[in-house]
Coordinates of C-alpha atoms in Angstrom, one line a residue:
M1 CA 237.6 36.0 -90.8
D2 CA 238.5 36.9 -87.2
I3 CA 235.2 35.8 -85.6
I4 CA 236.7 35.0 -82.2
G5 CA 238.6 38.3 -82.1
K6 CA 235.3 40.2 -82.6
K7 CA 233.3 37.9 -80.3
Y8 CA 232.1 40.6 -77.9
V9 CA 230.4 42.4 -80.8
F10 CA 228.5 39.3 -81.9
L11 CA 227.7 38.3 -78.3
T12 CA 226.4 41.9 -77.6
L13 CA 224.0 41.6 -80.6
S14 CA 222.7 38.3 -79.4
A15 CA 222.3 39.5 -75.8
T16 CA 220.3 42.5 -77.0
L17 CA 218.0 40.3 -79.1
L18 CA 217.6 38.0 -76.1
V19 CA 216.7 40.8 -73.7
V20 CA 214.1 42.2 -76.2
S21 CA 212.7 38.7 -76.7
F22 CA 212.4 38.1 -72.9
V23 CA 210.7 41.5 -72.4
A24 CA 208.2 40.7 -75.2
I25 CA 207.5 37.3 -73.6
G26 CA 207.2 38.8 -70.1
L27 CA 205.0 41.7 -71.2
W28 CA 202.6 39.9 -73.6
G29 CA 203.3 36.2 -73.3
L30 CA 202.3 33.8 -76.1
R31 CA 198.7 33.9 -77.4
L32 CA 197.7 30.3 -77.0
G33 CA 195.5 28.8 -79.8
L34 CA 192.4 26.7 -79.5
D35 CA 194.4 23.4 -79.2
F36 CA 195.9 24.5 -75.9
T37 CA 193.0 26.5 -74.3
G38 CA 190.1 24.3 -75.4
G39 CA 186.9 25.7 -77.0
S40 CA 185.4 26.1 -80.5
L41 CA 186.4 28.0 -83.5
L42 CA 184.0 28.6 -86.5
E43 CA 185.2 30.4 -89.6
V44 CA 182.5 31.5 -92.1
E45 CA 182.3 33.6 -95.2
Y46 CA 179.3 35.6 -96.3
Q47 CA 178.3 35.4 -99.9
N48 CA 176.8 38.9 -99.8
D49 CA 177.2 41.7 -97.3
R50 CA 178.8 40.7 -94.0
P51 CA 176.7 41.6 -90.9
A52 CA 178.2 43.8 -88.2
V53 CA 180.0 42.1 -85.2
E54 CA 177.3 43.3 -82.8
E55 CA 174.6 41.9 -85.0
I56 CA 176.1 38.5 -85.0
K57 CA 176.6 38.5 -81.2
K58 CA 173.0 39.5 -80.8
S59 CA 171.7 36.7 -83.0
L60 CA 173.7 34.1 -81.0
E61 CA 172.8 35.5 -77.6
S62 CA 170.1 32.9 -76.9
L63 CA 172.5 29.9 -77.4
S64 CA 174.6 30.6 -74.2
L65 CA 178.0 30.2 -75.9
G66 CA 180.0 31.6 -73.0
T67 CA 182.5 34.2 -73.9
L68 CA 181.9 34.9 -77.6
A69 CA 184.6 36.6 -79.6
V70 CA 183.8 37.6 -83.2
Q71 CA 186.6 38.7 -85.5
P72 CA 186.2 39.9 -89.1
T73 CA 188.6 38.5 -91.5
G74 CA 189.2 39.5 -95.1
E75 CA 186.4 41.2 -97.0
K76 CA 183.5 38.9 -96.2
G77 CA 184.9 36.4 -93.6
M78 CA 184.2 36.1 -89.9
I79 CA 185.9 34.0 -87.2
L80 CA 183.9 33.1 -84.1
R81 CA 185.4 31.7 -80.9
F82 CA 183.3 30.3 -78.0
K83 CA 183.1 27.5 -75.5
D84 CA 183.3 23.8 -76.4
I85 CA 180.0 22.7 -78.0
N86 CA 178.3 19.5 -79.4
E87 CA 177.2 19.0 -83.0
S88 CA 173.6 19.9 -82.5
L89 CA 174.5 23.3 -81.1
H90 CA 177.0 23.7 -84.0
Q91 CA 174.2 23.3 -86.4
E92 CA 172.0 25.7 -84.5
I93 CA 174.7 28.4 -84.8
L94 CA 174.9 27.9 -88.5
T95 CA 171.1 28.3 -88.7
K96 CA 171.3 31.5 -86.7
L97 CA 174.0 32.9 -88.9
G98 CA 171.7 32.5 -91.9
P99 CA 171.9 30.8 -95.3
G100 CA 174.4 33.4 -96.6
A101 CA 177.1 32.2 -94.2
K102 CA 179.3 29.5 -95.8
E103 CA 181.3 27.4 -93.3
F104 CA 185.0 27.1 -94.0
R105 CA 186.3 25.6 -90.7
F106 CA 185.0 24.3 -87.5
D107 CA 187.1 23.0 -84.6
S108 CA 186.0 22.1 -81.1
I109 CA 188.4 20.9 -78.4
G110 CA 187.5 20.1 -74.8
P111 CA 189.5 21.9 -72.0
T112 CA 190.9 18.6 -70.8
I113 CA 192.4 17.7 -74.1
G114 CA 193.8 21.3 -74.4
R115 CA 195.5 21.0 -71.0
E116 CA 196.8 17.6 -71.8
L117 CA 198.3 18.8 -75.1
K118 CA 199.9 21.8 -73.4
Q119 CA 201.5 19.5 -70.8
K120 CA 202.8 17.1 -73.4
S121 CA 204.2 19.9 -75.5
I122 CA 206.2 21.2 -72.4
M123 CA 207.3 17.6 -71.7
A124 CA 208.5 17.1 -75.3
L125 CA 210.6 20.3 -75.2
G126 CA 212.1 19.4 -71.8
F127 CA 212.9 15.8 -72.9
A128 CA 214.5 17.1 -76.1
V129 CA 216.8 19.5 -74.2
L130 CA 217.8 16.9 -71.7
A131 CA 218.5 14.3 -74.4
I132 CA 220.7 16.9 -76.2
I133 CA 222.7 17.7 -73.1
L134 CA 223.4 14.0 -72.4
Y135 CA 224.3 13.3 -76.1
I136 CA 226.8 16.1 -76.4
A137 CA 228.4 15.2 -73.0
W138 CA 228.8 11.6 -74.4
A139 CA 229.9 12.7 -77.9
F140 CA 232.7 14.9 -76.5
R141 CA 233.7 12.6 -73.6
K142 CA 237.2 12.1 -75.0
V143 CA 237.9 15.8 -75.2
S144 CA 239.1 17.1 -71.8
K145 CA 241.8 19.6 -72.7
P146 CA 241.9 22.5 -72.6
V147 CA 238.1 22.5 -72.2
S148 CA 236.1 19.7 -70.4
S149 CA 233.6 17.8 -72.4
W150 CA 230.6 18.9 -70.3
K151 CA 231.4 22.5 -71.1
Y152 CA 230.7 21.8 -74.8
G153 CA 227.3 20.5 -73.8
I154 CA 226.5 23.5 -71.6
T155 CA 227.6 25.9 -74.3
A156 CA 225.5 24.2 -76.9
V157 CA 222.5 24.4 -74.6
I158 CA 223.0 28.1 -74.1
A159 CA 223.0 28.4 -77.9
L160 CA 219.8 26.4 -78.0
V161 CA 218.2 28.8 -75.5
H162 CA 219.3 31.7 -77.8
D163 CA 217.8 30.0 -80.9
V164 CA 214.4 29.1 -79.3
S165 CA 213.9 32.3 -77.3
I166 CA 214.3 34.8 -80.1
P167 CA 211.5 33.2 -82.4
T168 CA 209.4 32.8 -79.2
G169 CA 209.8 36.5 -78.5
V170 CA 208.9 37.4 -82.1
F171 CA 205.7 35.3 -81.8
A172 CA 204.9 37.0 -78.5
L173 CA 205.1 40.3 -80.4
L174 CA 203.1 39.0 -83.3
G175 CA 200.4 37.7 -80.9
H176 CA 200.2 41.2 -79.3
V177 CA 200.2 43.2 -82.5
R178 CA 198.4 40.9 -85.0
G179 CA 196.7 38.3 -82.8
V180 CA 198.8 35.4 -84.0
E181 CA 198.2 32.3 -82.0
I182 CA 200.5 29.4 -81.4
D183 CA 199.4 25.9 -82.0
P184 CA 201.0 22.4 -82.1
L185 CA 202.8 23.3 -85.4
F186 CA 204.6 26.0 -83.4
I187 CA 205.8 23.4 -80.9
T188 CA 206.9 21.2 -83.9
A189 CA 208.8 24.1 -85.2
L190 CA 210.6 24.7 -81.9
L191 CA 211.5 21.0 -81.7
T192 CA 212.9 21.1 -85.2
I193 CA 214.9 24.3 -84.4
L194 CA 216.4 22.4 -81.4
G195 CA 217.5 19.6 -83.6
F196 CA 218.8 21.8 -86.4
S197 CA 220.6 24.2 -84.1
V198 CA 222.4 21.5 -82.1
H199 CA 223.3 19.7 -85.3
D200 CA 225.0 22.8 -86.7
T201 CA 226.8 23.6 -83.4
I202 CA 228.1 20.0 -83.2
V203 CA 229.6 20.2 -86.7
V204 CA 231.6 23.3 -85.5
F205 CA 232.6 21.7 -82.2
D206 CA 233.5 18.5 -84.0
R207 CA 235.9 20.3 -86.2
T208 CA 237.4 22.0 -83.1
R209 CA 237.9 18.5 -81.6
E210 CA 239.6 17.2 -84.8
N211 CA 241.9 20.2 -84.9
L212 CA 242.8 19.9 -81.2
H213 CA 243.9 16.3 -81.8
K214 CA 245.7 17.2 -85.1
L215 CA 247.6 20.2 -83.8
K216 CA 248.4 18.8 -80.4
A217 CA 248.3 22.2 -78.6
M218 CA 250.7 23.9 -81.2
E219 CA 248.6 27.0 -81.1
P220 CA 246.4 28.8 -78.6
F221 CA 242.9 27.4 -78.1
E222 CA 241.2 30.5 -79.4
V223 CA 243.2 30.3 -82.7
T224 CA 242.2 26.7 -83.1
V225 CA 238.5 27.5 -82.5
N226 CA 238.6 30.4 -84.9
R227 CA 240.2 28.1 -87.5
S228 CA 237.5 25.5 -87.0
V229 CA 234.7 28.0 -87.3
N230 CA 236.1 29.4 -90.5
E231 CA 236.6 25.9 -92.0
T232 CA 232.9 25.1 -91.4
L233 CA 231.5 28.6 -92.2
S234 CA 230.6 28.1 -95.8
R235 CA 229.1 24.7 -95.1
S236 CA 226.8 26.2 -92.4
I237 CA 225.7 29.1 -94.5
N238 CA 225.1 27.1 -97.6
T239 CA 223.1 24.4 -95.8
S240 CA 220.9 27.0 -94.1
F241 CA 220.4 29.0 -97.3
T242 CA 219.0 26.0 -99.2
V243 CA 216.6 25.2 -96.3
L244 CA 215.5 28.8 -96.2
L245 CA 214.7 28.7 -99.9
V246 CA 212.3 25.8 -99.3
L247 CA 210.7 27.6 -96.3
L248 CA 210.3 30.8 -98.2
A249 CA 208.3 28.9 -100.9
I250 CA 206.1 27.4 -98.1
F251 CA 205.6 30.8 -96.5
F252 CA 204.5 32.5 -99.7
L253 CA 202.7 29.6 -101.5
G254 CA 201.8 27.2 -98.7
G255 CA 198.6 28.9 -97.5
E256 CA 197.5 30.3 -94.2
T257 CA 197.8 27.1 -92.2
T258 CA 201.5 26.7 -92.7
R259 CA 202.5 30.4 -92.9
Y260 CA 203.5 30.9 -89.3
F261 CA 204.9 27.4 -89.0
S262 CA 207.4 28.2 -91.8
L263 CA 208.1 31.7 -90.3
A264 CA 209.0 30.1 -86.9
L265 CA 211.3 27.7 -88.7
M266 CA 212.9 30.4 -90.8
L267 CA 213.6 32.5 -87.7
G268 CA 215.0 29.4 -85.9
I269 CA 217.3 28.5 -88.8
I270 CA 218.6 32.0 -89.2
F271 CA 219.4 32.4 -85.5
G272 CA 220.5 28.8 -85.2
T273 CA 223.1 29.3 -87.9
Y274 CA 224.1 32.6 -86.3
S275 CA 224.6 31.1 -82.9
S276 CA 226.6 28.1 -84.1
I277 CA 229.1 30.5 -85.7
F278 CA 229.0 33.6 -83.5
V279 CA 227.8 32.5 -80.1
A280 CA 228.6 28.9 -79.2
S281 CA 232.3 28.9 -80.1
P282 CA 233.1 32.4 -78.7
L283 CA 231.4 31.4 -75.4
L284 CA 233.6 28.3 -75.3
V285 CA 236.7 30.5 -75.7
I286 CA 235.6 32.9 -73.0
W287 CA 234.9 30.0 -70.6
Q288 CA 238.4 28.5 -71.3
K289 CA 240.1 31.8 -70.7
F290 CA 238.1 32.4 -67.5
S291 CA 239.1 28.9 -66.2
L292 CA 242.8 29.5 -67.1
K293 CA 242.8 32.8 -65.3
K294 CA 241.1 31.2 -62.3
R295 CA 243.8 28.5 -62.1
N296 CA 246.6 31.0 -62.4

């Protein structure tokens, strides 16, 4: 398969998806969940008829809950969001909602913990990216021709940005259209995507390194890269396919809590596999050609 020969087709597709993702993130941003913003979430289900949203708001008016958001869910359910509260106020709310309201879930997180969690999540992502760059630069330190080792690291990081940005853009869209919120599981999914994506890219780069040593510059660099990508193609697709089967089972059978976690992972694995085959290696070839042209 002439992947390198059609590199601009694949790169154009990736660039288009990236632009759409960045636009979605810029326009709507991510809808942060309770874990990051702080506050309380109460989910109840009514055994009989569910009262109207305005009726619930009126019954809780005297409790000074701050900004109260009431969202119907399913046929008889209701999700209420309000400020961080203590246990006695929690019980008062249940009393006001009446005996017909059965509590399914109650979470209350202070604003300080929410901010701390958000900061730690950003630090975790930043640390992971930095560690990956350093590792790839070290792993490919003996490869200097025709492409310097650090260029493998930079190219892998560009592929990582591709793999993380597209799922993030999809979740920005889902947050705008369906009110999907991100939580620590989403950050876990992004970290997993980083690890999976770089692993797959390194496998392809490693085969390129082996072939460069074996062939000793007997053929152009782009031919060696295309050969290496094709030699690892079935391995990349088969590995990703088996992981996707597991994630599909979690998505459909795992319940509401893990549904969007598995969706984020599925998107990351699909685009991570795509980038390791159709983005990282073609970029390496383009960079090598550009450097060669500059020298001449």
